[in-house]
Amino acid sequence: PMGSERTEMRKRQMSATQETPGVAQAQHSTGSRGSNACCFCWCCCCSCSCLTVRNQDEERARRTSHELQAEGIPNCEESPAPTLEEVNAWAQSFDKLMLTPAGRNAFREFLRTEFSEENMLFWMACEELKQESNKSVIEEKARLIYEDYISILSPKEVSLDSRVREVINQNMLEPSQHTFDDAQLQIYTLMHRDSYPRFMNSAIYKDLLRSLSEKSIEA
């Protein structure tokens, strides 16, 4: 009887030993899922705030740049309808195009089709900042410009090189009307060299020019 009891006990021990690795592996697997479920906590619940943030980021990534850029974009500048002479002048130089509200509005319309309207919006925001003299207003507007167009988290971030970004970060320690001057010049140059030639060949410009020419002939 004692022998049979010992044999039975040994069988139970062997059986438990064989089951343990599987249990440990399952526990390890569960632990891994828990640790990977969220970047800030060890839970795997669906209501975790971190998972919510991740889901929002994924949703944002799925949205088109056009949808994102359409958020919070100010209306076009008020301006009288351009004349045929003005529209012809836009073809002479980028500076002449940018001098008039009508020219900027037409160019903005074109930039919107290329999903790069943020370049014009940034340039205009910098021009507006230069008109301010109140220190607190300057600081607030500089902060908003940084958040809207400089921050890598913004969907309206403009393309700037590392040198200019470093200058901006230094200038933001004491914001002034000229905090973004280097960046504004870089974006102006980018629009001039990259977008302006395409605008001159675009349907937006050609249709406007043709329409004004036909009205001029009828008159």
PDB file of C-alpha atoms in Angstrom:
ATOM      1  CA  PRO A   1       0.000   0.000   0.000  1.00  0.00           C
ATOM      2  CA  MET A   2       2.823   2.429   0.865  1.00  0.00           C
ATOM      3  CA  GLY A   3       4.526   1.668  -2.446  1.00  0.00           C
ATOM      4  CA  SER A   4       1.405   2.337  -4.424  1.00  0.00           C
ATOM      5  CA  GLU A   5       0.861   5.622  -2.563  1.00  0.00           C
ATOM      6  CA  ARG A   6       4.407   6.756  -3.360  1.00  0.00           C
ATOM      7  CA  THR A   7       3.966   5.782  -7.010  1.00  0.00           C
ATOM      8  CA  GLU A   8       0.721   7.723  -7.192  1.00  0.00           C
ATOM      9  CA  MET A   9       2.340  10.757  -5.537  1.00  0.00           C
ATOM     10  CA  ARG A  10       5.281  10.650  -7.994  1.00  0.00           C
ATOM     11  CA  LYS A  11       2.833  10.584 -10.947  1.00  0.00           C
ATOM     12  CA  ARG A  12       1.054  13.657  -9.618  1.00  0.00           C
ATOM     13  CA  GLN A  13       4.366  15.533  -9.212  1.00  0.00           C
ATOM     14  CA  MET A  14       5.446  14.663 -12.757  1.00  0.00           C
ATOM     15  CA  SER A  15       2.074  15.740 -14.113  1.00  0.00           C
ATOM     16  CA  ALA A  16       2.300  19.088 -12.287  1.00  0.00           C
ATOM     17  CA  THR A  17       5.834  19.676 -13.605  1.00  0.00           C
ATOM     18  CA  GLN A  18       4.710  19.125 -17.200  1.00  0.00           C
ATOM     19  CA  GLU A  19       1.797  21.528 -16.832  1.00  0.00           C
ATOM     20  CA  THR A  20       3.821  24.323 -15.207  1.00  0.00           C
ATOM     21  CA  PRO A  21       5.753  25.513 -18.340  1.00  0.00           C
ATOM     22  CA  GLY A  22       2.513  25.855 -20.252  1.00  0.00           C
ATOM     23  CA  VAL A  23       0.959  27.873 -17.428  1.00  0.00           C
ATOM     24  CA  ALA A  24       4.067  30.041 -17.130  1.00  0.00           C
ATOM     25  CA  GLN A  25       4.125  30.590 -20.855  1.00  0.00           C
ATOM     26  CA  ALA A  26       0.477  31.609 -20.839  1.00  0.00           C
ATOM     27  CA  GLN A  27       1.091  33.992 -17.927  1.00  0.00           C
ATOM     28  CA  HIS A  28       4.084  35.475 -19.727  1.00  0.00           C
ATOM     29  CA  SER A  29       2.032  35.881 -22.890  1.00  0.00           C
ATOM     30  CA  THR A  30      -0.736  37.601 -20.943  1.00  0.00           C
ATOM     31  CA  GLY A  31       1.792  39.852 -19.277  1.00  0.00           C
ATOM     32  CA  SER A  32       3.277  40.777 -22.619  1.00  0.00           C
ATOM     33  CA  ARG A  33      -0.093  41.681 -24.004  1.00  0.00           C
ATOM     34  CA  GLY A  34      -0.751  43.805 -20.963  1.00  0.00           C
ATOM     35  CA  SER A  35       2.549  45.634 -21.216  1.00  0.00           C
ATOM     36  CA  ASN A  36       2.159  46.264 -24.926  1.00  0.00           C
ATOM     37  CA  ALA A  37      -1.452  47.330 -24.703  1.00  0.00           C
ATOM     38  CA  CYS A  38      -0.500  50.832 -23.700  1.00  0.00           C
ATOM     39  CA  CYS A  39       2.540  53.036 -23.628  1.00  0.00           C
ATOM     40  CA  PHE A  40       1.927  54.446 -20.148  1.00  0.00           C
ATOM     41  CA  CYS A  41       0.294  51.679 -18.137  1.00  0.00           C
ATOM     42  CA  TRP A  42       0.143  47.908 -17.738  1.00  0.00           C
ATOM     43  CA  CYS A  43      -3.568  47.477 -18.156  1.00  0.00           C
ATOM     44  CA  CYS A  44      -5.169  46.065 -21.280  1.00  0.00           C
ATOM     45  CA  CYS A  45      -8.591  47.615 -20.855  1.00  0.00           C
ATOM     46  CA  CYS A  46     -10.167  49.244 -23.896  1.00  0.00           C
ATOM     47  CA  SER A  47     -11.062  52.376 -21.931  1.00  0.00           C
ATOM     48  CA  CYS A  48      -7.440  53.199 -21.162  1.00  0.00           C
ATOM     49  CA  SER A  49      -6.774  56.878 -21.889  1.00  0.00           C
ATOM     50  CA  CYS A  50      -3.487  56.007 -23.590  1.00  0.00           C
ATOM     51  CA  LEU A  51      -5.244  53.712 -26.025  1.00  0.00           C
ATOM     52  CA  THR A  52      -7.693  56.507 -26.697  1.00  0.00           C
ATOM     53  CA  VAL A  53      -4.815  58.821 -27.587  1.00  0.00           C
ATOM     54  CA  ARG A  54      -3.316  56.151 -29.830  1.00  0.00           C
ATOM     55  CA  ASN A  55      -6.644  55.621 -31.591  1.00  0.00           C
ATOM     56  CA  GLN A  56      -6.971  59.374 -32.130  1.00  0.00           C
ATOM     57  CA  ASP A  57      -3.475  59.492 -33.628  1.00  0.00           C
ATOM     58  CA  GLU A  58      -4.311  56.621 -35.975  1.00  0.00           C
ATOM     59  CA  GLU A  59      -7.530  58.329 -36.999  1.00  0.00           C
ATOM     60  CA  ARG A  60      -5.650  61.564 -37.683  1.00  0.00           C
ATOM     61  CA  ALA A  61      -3.129  59.685 -39.796  1.00  0.00           C
ATOM     62  CA  ARG A  62      -5.937  58.253 -41.911  1.00  0.00           C
ATOM     63  CA  ARG A  63      -7.378  61.656 -42.646  1.00  0.00           C
ATOM     64  CA  THR A  64      -6.175  63.464 -45.726  1.00  0.00           C
ATOM     65  CA  SER A  65      -3.977  66.524 -45.462  1.00  0.00           C
ATOM     66  CA  HIS A  66      -6.713  68.494 -47.211  1.00  0.00           C
ATOM     67  CA  GLU A  67      -9.185  67.716 -44.421  1.00  0.00           C
ATOM     68  CA  LEU A  68      -6.694  68.678 -41.753  1.00  0.00           C
ATOM     69  CA  GLN A  69      -5.672  71.887 -43.463  1.00  0.00           C
ATOM     70  CA  ALA A  70      -9.302  72.897 -43.893  1.00  0.00           C
ATOM     71  CA  GLU A  71      -9.643  73.185 -40.110  1.00  0.00           C
ATOM     72  CA  GLY A  72      -9.339  76.662 -38.731  1.00  0.00           C
ATOM     73  CA  ILE A  73      -8.268  78.287 -41.993  1.00  0.00           C
ATOM     74  CA  PRO A  74      -9.215  81.975 -42.039  1.00  0.00           C
ATOM     75  CA  ASN A  75     -11.296  83.451 -44.811  1.00  0.00           C
ATOM     76  CA  CYS A  76      -9.615  85.092 -47.754  1.00  0.00           C
ATOM     77  CA  GLU A  77      -8.702  88.750 -47.527  1.00  0.00           C
ATOM     78  CA  GLU A  78     -11.299  91.273 -48.555  1.00  0.00           C
ATOM     79  CA  SER A  79     -10.395  92.863 -51.859  1.00  0.00           C
ATOM     80  CA  PRO A  80     -12.038  94.274 -54.976  1.00  0.00           C
ATOM     81  CA  ALA A  81     -12.119  92.077 -58.038  1.00  0.00           C
ATOM     82  CA  PRO A  82      -8.780  92.232 -59.853  1.00  0.00           C
ATOM     83  CA  THR A  83      -8.504  94.090 -63.124  1.00  0.00           C
ATOM     84  CA  LEU A  84      -7.061  92.642 -66.303  1.00  0.00           C
ATOM     85  CA  GLU A  85      -4.029  94.880 -65.870  1.00  0.00           C
ATOM     86  CA  GLU A  86      -3.418  93.540 -62.354  1.00  0.00           C
ATOM     87  CA  VAL A  87      -3.760  89.915 -63.411  1.00  0.00           C
ATOM     88  CA  ASN A  88      -1.321  90.457 -66.276  1.00  0.00           C
ATOM     89  CA  ALA A  89       1.099  92.059 -63.801  1.00  0.00           C
ATOM     90  CA  TRP A  90       1.073  88.890 -61.679  1.00  0.00           C
ATOM     91  CA  ALA A  91       2.875  87.135 -64.514  1.00  0.00           C
ATOM     92  CA  GLN A  92       5.678  89.690 -64.449  1.00  0.00           C
ATOM     93  CA  SER A  93       6.948  88.818 -60.986  1.00  0.00           C
ATOM     94  CA  PHE A  94       6.035  86.964 -57.814  1.00  0.00           C
ATOM     95  CA  ASP A  95       6.483  90.192 -55.842  1.00  0.00           C
ATOM     96  CA  LYS A  96       3.700  91.873 -57.849  1.00  0.00           C
ATOM     97  CA  LEU A  97       1.427  88.893 -57.236  1.00  0.00           C
ATOM     98  CA  MET A  98       2.022  89.070 -53.481  1.00  0.00           C
ATOM     99  CA  LEU A  99       1.554  92.846 -53.265  1.00  0.00           C
ATOM    100  CA  THR A 100      -2.231  92.812 -53.743  1.00  0.00           C
ATOM    101  CA  PRO A 101      -4.922  91.044 -51.703  1.00  0.00           C
ATOM    102  CA  ALA A 102      -6.549  89.835 -54.935  1.00  0.00           C
ATOM    103  CA  GLY A 103      -3.271  88.284 -56.033  1.00  0.00           C
ATOM    104  CA  ARG A 104      -2.741  86.603 -52.681  1.00  0.00           C
ATOM    105  CA  ASN A 105      -6.303  85.276 -52.691  1.00  0.00           C
ATOM    106  CA  ALA A 106      -5.921  83.762 -56.149  1.00  0.00           C
ATOM    107  CA  PHE A 107      -2.591  82.239 -55.198  1.00  0.00           C
ATOM    108  CA  ARG A 108      -4.085  80.850 -51.985  1.00  0.00           C
ATOM    109  CA  GLU A 109      -6.836  79.206 -53.996  1.00  0.00           C
ATOM    110  CA  PHE A 110      -4.184  77.495 -56.085  1.00  0.00           C
ATOM    111  CA  LEU A 111      -2.094  76.482 -53.050  1.00  0.00           C
ATOM    112  CA  ARG A 112      -5.203  74.888 -51.567  1.00  0.00           C
ATOM    113  CA  THR A 113      -5.426  72.569 -54.566  1.00  0.00           C
ATOM    114  CA  GLU A 114      -1.841  71.494 -53.852  1.00  0.00           C
ATOM    115  CA  PHE A 115      -2.501  71.098 -50.106  1.00  0.00           C
ATOM    116  CA  SER A 116       0.100  73.743 -49.271  1.00  0.00           C
ATOM    117  CA  GLU A 117      -2.049  76.716 -48.282  1.00  0.00           C
ATOM    118  CA  GLU A 118      -0.298  76.763 -44.904  1.00  0.00           C
ATOM    119  CA  ASN A 119       2.674  78.454 -46.586  1.00  0.00           C
ATOM    120  CA  MET A 120       0.597  81.521 -47.463  1.00  0.00           C
ATOM    121  CA  LEU A 121      -1.191  81.481 -44.099  1.00  0.00           C
ATOM    122  CA  PHE A 122       2.143  81.432 -42.280  1.00  0.00           C
ATOM    123  CA  TRP A 123       3.515  84.283 -44.402  1.00  0.00           C
ATOM    124  CA  MET A 124       0.383  86.358 -43.736  1.00  0.00           C
ATOM    125  CA  ALA A 125       0.522  85.637 -40.001  1.00  0.00           C
ATOM    126  CA  CYS A 126       4.127  86.865 -39.929  1.00  0.00           C
ATOM    127  CA  GLU A 127       3.111  90.053 -41.752  1.00  0.00           C
ATOM    128  CA  GLU A 128       0.370  90.612 -39.194  1.00  0.00           C
ATOM    129  CA  LEU A 129       2.807  90.047 -36.322  1.00  0.00           C
ATOM    130  CA  LYS A 130       5.093  92.752 -37.701  1.00  0.00           C
ATOM    131  CA  GLN A 131       2.281  95.304 -37.310  1.00  0.00           C
ATOM    132  CA  GLU A 132       1.958  94.726 -33.557  1.00  0.00           C
ATOM    133  CA  SER A 133       3.584  96.915 -30.938  1.00  0.00           C
ATOM    134  CA  ASN A 134       1.986  95.641 -27.712  1.00  0.00           C
ATOM    135  CA  LYS A 135       4.395  93.241 -25.990  1.00  0.00           C
ATOM    136  CA  SER A 136       1.737  90.904 -24.587  1.00  0.00           C
ATOM    137  CA  VAL A 137      -0.071  90.735 -27.948  1.00  0.00           C
ATOM    138  CA  ILE A 138       3.213  89.997 -29.712  1.00  0.00           C
ATOM    139  CA  GLU A 139       3.985  87.156 -27.301  1.00  0.00           C
ATOM    140  CA  GLU A 140       0.520  85.652 -27.721  1.00  0.00           C
ATOM    141  CA  LYS A 141       0.559  85.879 -31.523  1.00  0.00           C
ATOM    142  CA  ALA A 142       4.089  84.467 -31.667  1.00  0.00           C
ATOM    143  CA  ARG A 143       2.982  81.524 -29.546  1.00  0.00           C
ATOM    144  CA  LEU A 144       0.000  80.849 -31.815  1.00  0.00           C
ATOM    145  CA  ILE A 145       2.152  81.078 -34.952  1.00  0.00           C
ATOM    146  CA  TYR A 146       4.609  78.616 -33.433  1.00  0.00           C
ATOM    147  CA  GLU A 147       1.852  76.171 -32.486  1.00  0.00           C
ATOM    148  CA  ASP A 148       0.070  76.477 -35.839  1.00  0.00           C
ATOM    149  CA  TYR A 149       2.966  76.455 -38.294  1.00  0.00           C
ATOM    150  CA  ILE A 150       6.255  75.530 -36.591  1.00  0.00           C
ATOM    151  CA  SER A 151       5.350  72.714 -34.208  1.00  0.00           C
ATOM    152  CA  ILE A 152       5.883  69.237 -35.646  1.00  0.00           C
ATOM    153  CA  LEU A 153       2.563  68.264 -34.029  1.00  0.00           C
ATOM    154  CA  SER A 154       0.579  70.695 -36.157  1.00  0.00           C
ATOM    155  CA  PRO A 155      -1.171  69.502 -39.345  1.00  0.00           C
ATOM    156  CA  LYS A 156      -0.322  72.943 -40.818  1.00  0.00           C
ATOM    157  CA  GLU A 157       3.418  72.704 -40.135  1.00  0.00           C
ATOM    158  CA  VAL A 158       5.504  74.479 -42.791  1.00  0.00           C
ATOM    159  CA  SER A 159       8.721  73.036 -44.201  1.00  0.00           C
ATOM    160  CA  LEU A 160      11.788  74.677 -42.644  1.00  0.00           C
ATOM    161  CA  ASP A 161      15.399  73.608 -42.375  1.00  0.00           C
ATOM    162  CA  SER A 162      17.054  72.850 -39.043  1.00  0.00           C
ATOM    163  CA  ARG A 163      19.025  76.099 -38.965  1.00  0.00           C
ATOM    164  CA  VAL A 164      15.916  78.247 -39.220  1.00  0.00           C
ATOM    165  CA  ARG A 165      14.116  76.140 -36.637  1.00  0.00           C
ATOM    166  CA  GLU A 166      16.998  76.646 -34.226  1.00  0.00           C
ATOM    167  CA  VAL A 167      16.834  80.410 -34.774  1.00  0.00           C
ATOM    168  CA  ILE A 168      13.097  80.382 -34.067  1.00  0.00           C
ATOM    169  CA  ASN A 169      13.542  78.390 -30.863  1.00  0.00           C
ATOM    170  CA  GLN A 170      16.102  80.924 -29.665  1.00  0.00           C
ATOM    171  CA  ASN A 171      13.886  83.856 -30.647  1.00  0.00           C
ATOM    172  CA  MET A 172      10.898  82.388 -28.804  1.00  0.00           C
ATOM    173  CA  LEU A 173      12.706  82.987 -25.509  1.00  0.00           C
ATOM    174  CA  GLU A 174      11.876  86.672 -26.042  1.00  0.00           C
ATOM    175  CA  PRO A 175       9.331  86.929 -28.892  1.00  0.00           C
ATOM    176  CA  SER A 176       9.289  90.054 -31.024  1.00  0.00           C
ATOM    177  CA  GLN A 177       7.764  91.232 -34.307  1.00  0.00           C
ATOM    178  CA  HIS A 178      10.756  89.696 -36.080  1.00  0.00           C
ATOM    179  CA  THR A 179      10.820  86.276 -34.388  1.00  0.00           C
ATOM    180  CA  PHE A 180       9.934  84.476 -37.638  1.00  0.00           C
ATOM    181  CA  ASP A 181      11.713  86.695 -40.183  1.00  0.00           C
ATOM    182  CA  ASP A 182      14.150  84.001 -41.345  1.00  0.00           C
ATOM    183  CA  ALA A 183      11.372  81.431 -41.589  1.00  0.00           C
ATOM    184  CA  GLN A 184       9.091  83.832 -43.444  1.00  0.00           C
ATOM    185  CA  LEU A 185      11.796  84.545 -46.005  1.00  0.00           C
ATOM    186  CA  GLN A 186      12.431  80.833 -46.494  1.00  0.00           C
ATOM    187  CA  ILE A 187       8.736  80.121 -47.089  1.00  0.00           C
ATOM    188  CA  TYR A 188       8.430  83.134 -49.419  1.00  0.00           C
ATOM    189  CA  THR A 189      11.364  81.816 -51.437  1.00  0.00           C
ATOM    190  CA  LEU A 190       9.827  78.334 -51.486  1.00  0.00           C
ATOM    191  CA  MET A 191       6.519  79.642 -52.832  1.00  0.00           C
ATOM    192  CA  HIS A 192       8.354  81.753 -55.400  1.00  0.00           C
ATOM    193  CA  ARG A 193      10.523  78.962 -56.762  1.00  0.00           C
ATOM    194  CA  ASP A 194       8.182  76.010 -56.353  1.00  0.00           C
ATOM    195  CA  SER A 195       4.522  77.019 -56.448  1.00  0.00           C
ATOM    196  CA  TYR A 196       4.501  80.290 -58.408  1.00  0.00           C
ATOM    197  CA  PRO A 197       5.565  78.786 -61.778  1.00  0.00           C
ATOM    198  CA  ARG A 198       2.843  76.148 -61.504  1.00  0.00           C
ATOM    199  CA  PHE A 199       0.292  78.785 -60.573  1.00  0.00           C
ATOM    200  CA  MET A 200       1.063  80.716 -63.741  1.00  0.00           C
ATOM    201  CA  ASN A 201       0.320  77.573 -65.758  1.00  0.00           C
ATOM    202  CA  SER A 202      -2.720  76.570 -63.723  1.00  0.00           C
ATOM    203  CA  ALA A 203      -6.346  76.576 -64.790  1.00  0.00           C
ATOM    204  CA  ILE A 204      -7.112  78.974 -61.928  1.00  0.00           C
ATOM    205  CA  TYR A 205      -4.901  81.708 -63.363  1.00  0.00           C
ATOM    206  CA  LYS A 206      -5.674  81.036 -67.027  1.00  0.00           C
ATOM    207  CA  ASP A 207      -9.439  80.954 -66.458  1.00  0.00           C
ATOM    208  CA  LEU A 208      -9.309  84.243 -64.536  1.00  0.00           C
ATOM    209  CA  LEU A 209      -7.188  85.854 -67.239  1.00  0.00           C
ATOM    210  CA  ARG A 210      -9.505  84.617 -70.007  1.00  0.00           C
ATOM    211  CA  SER A 211     -12.610  85.785 -68.185  1.00  0.00           C
ATOM    212  CA  LEU A 212     -11.228  89.291 -67.650  1.00  0.00           C
ATOM    213  CA  SER A 213     -10.009  89.443 -71.261  1.00  0.00           C
ATOM    214  CA  GLU A 214     -13.467  88.547 -72.577  1.00  0.00           C
ATOM    215  CA  LYS A 215     -15.095  91.197 -70.369  1.00  0.00           C
ATOM    216  CA  SER A 216     -12.580  93.749 -71.591  1.00  0.00           C
ATOM    217  CA  ILE A 217     -13.396  92.950 -75.222  1.00  0.00           C
ATOM    218  CA  GLU A 218     -17.163  93.161 -74.580  1.00  0.00           C
ATOM    219  CA  ALA A 219     -16.752  96.533 -72.910  1.00  0.00           C
TER     220      ALA A 219
END
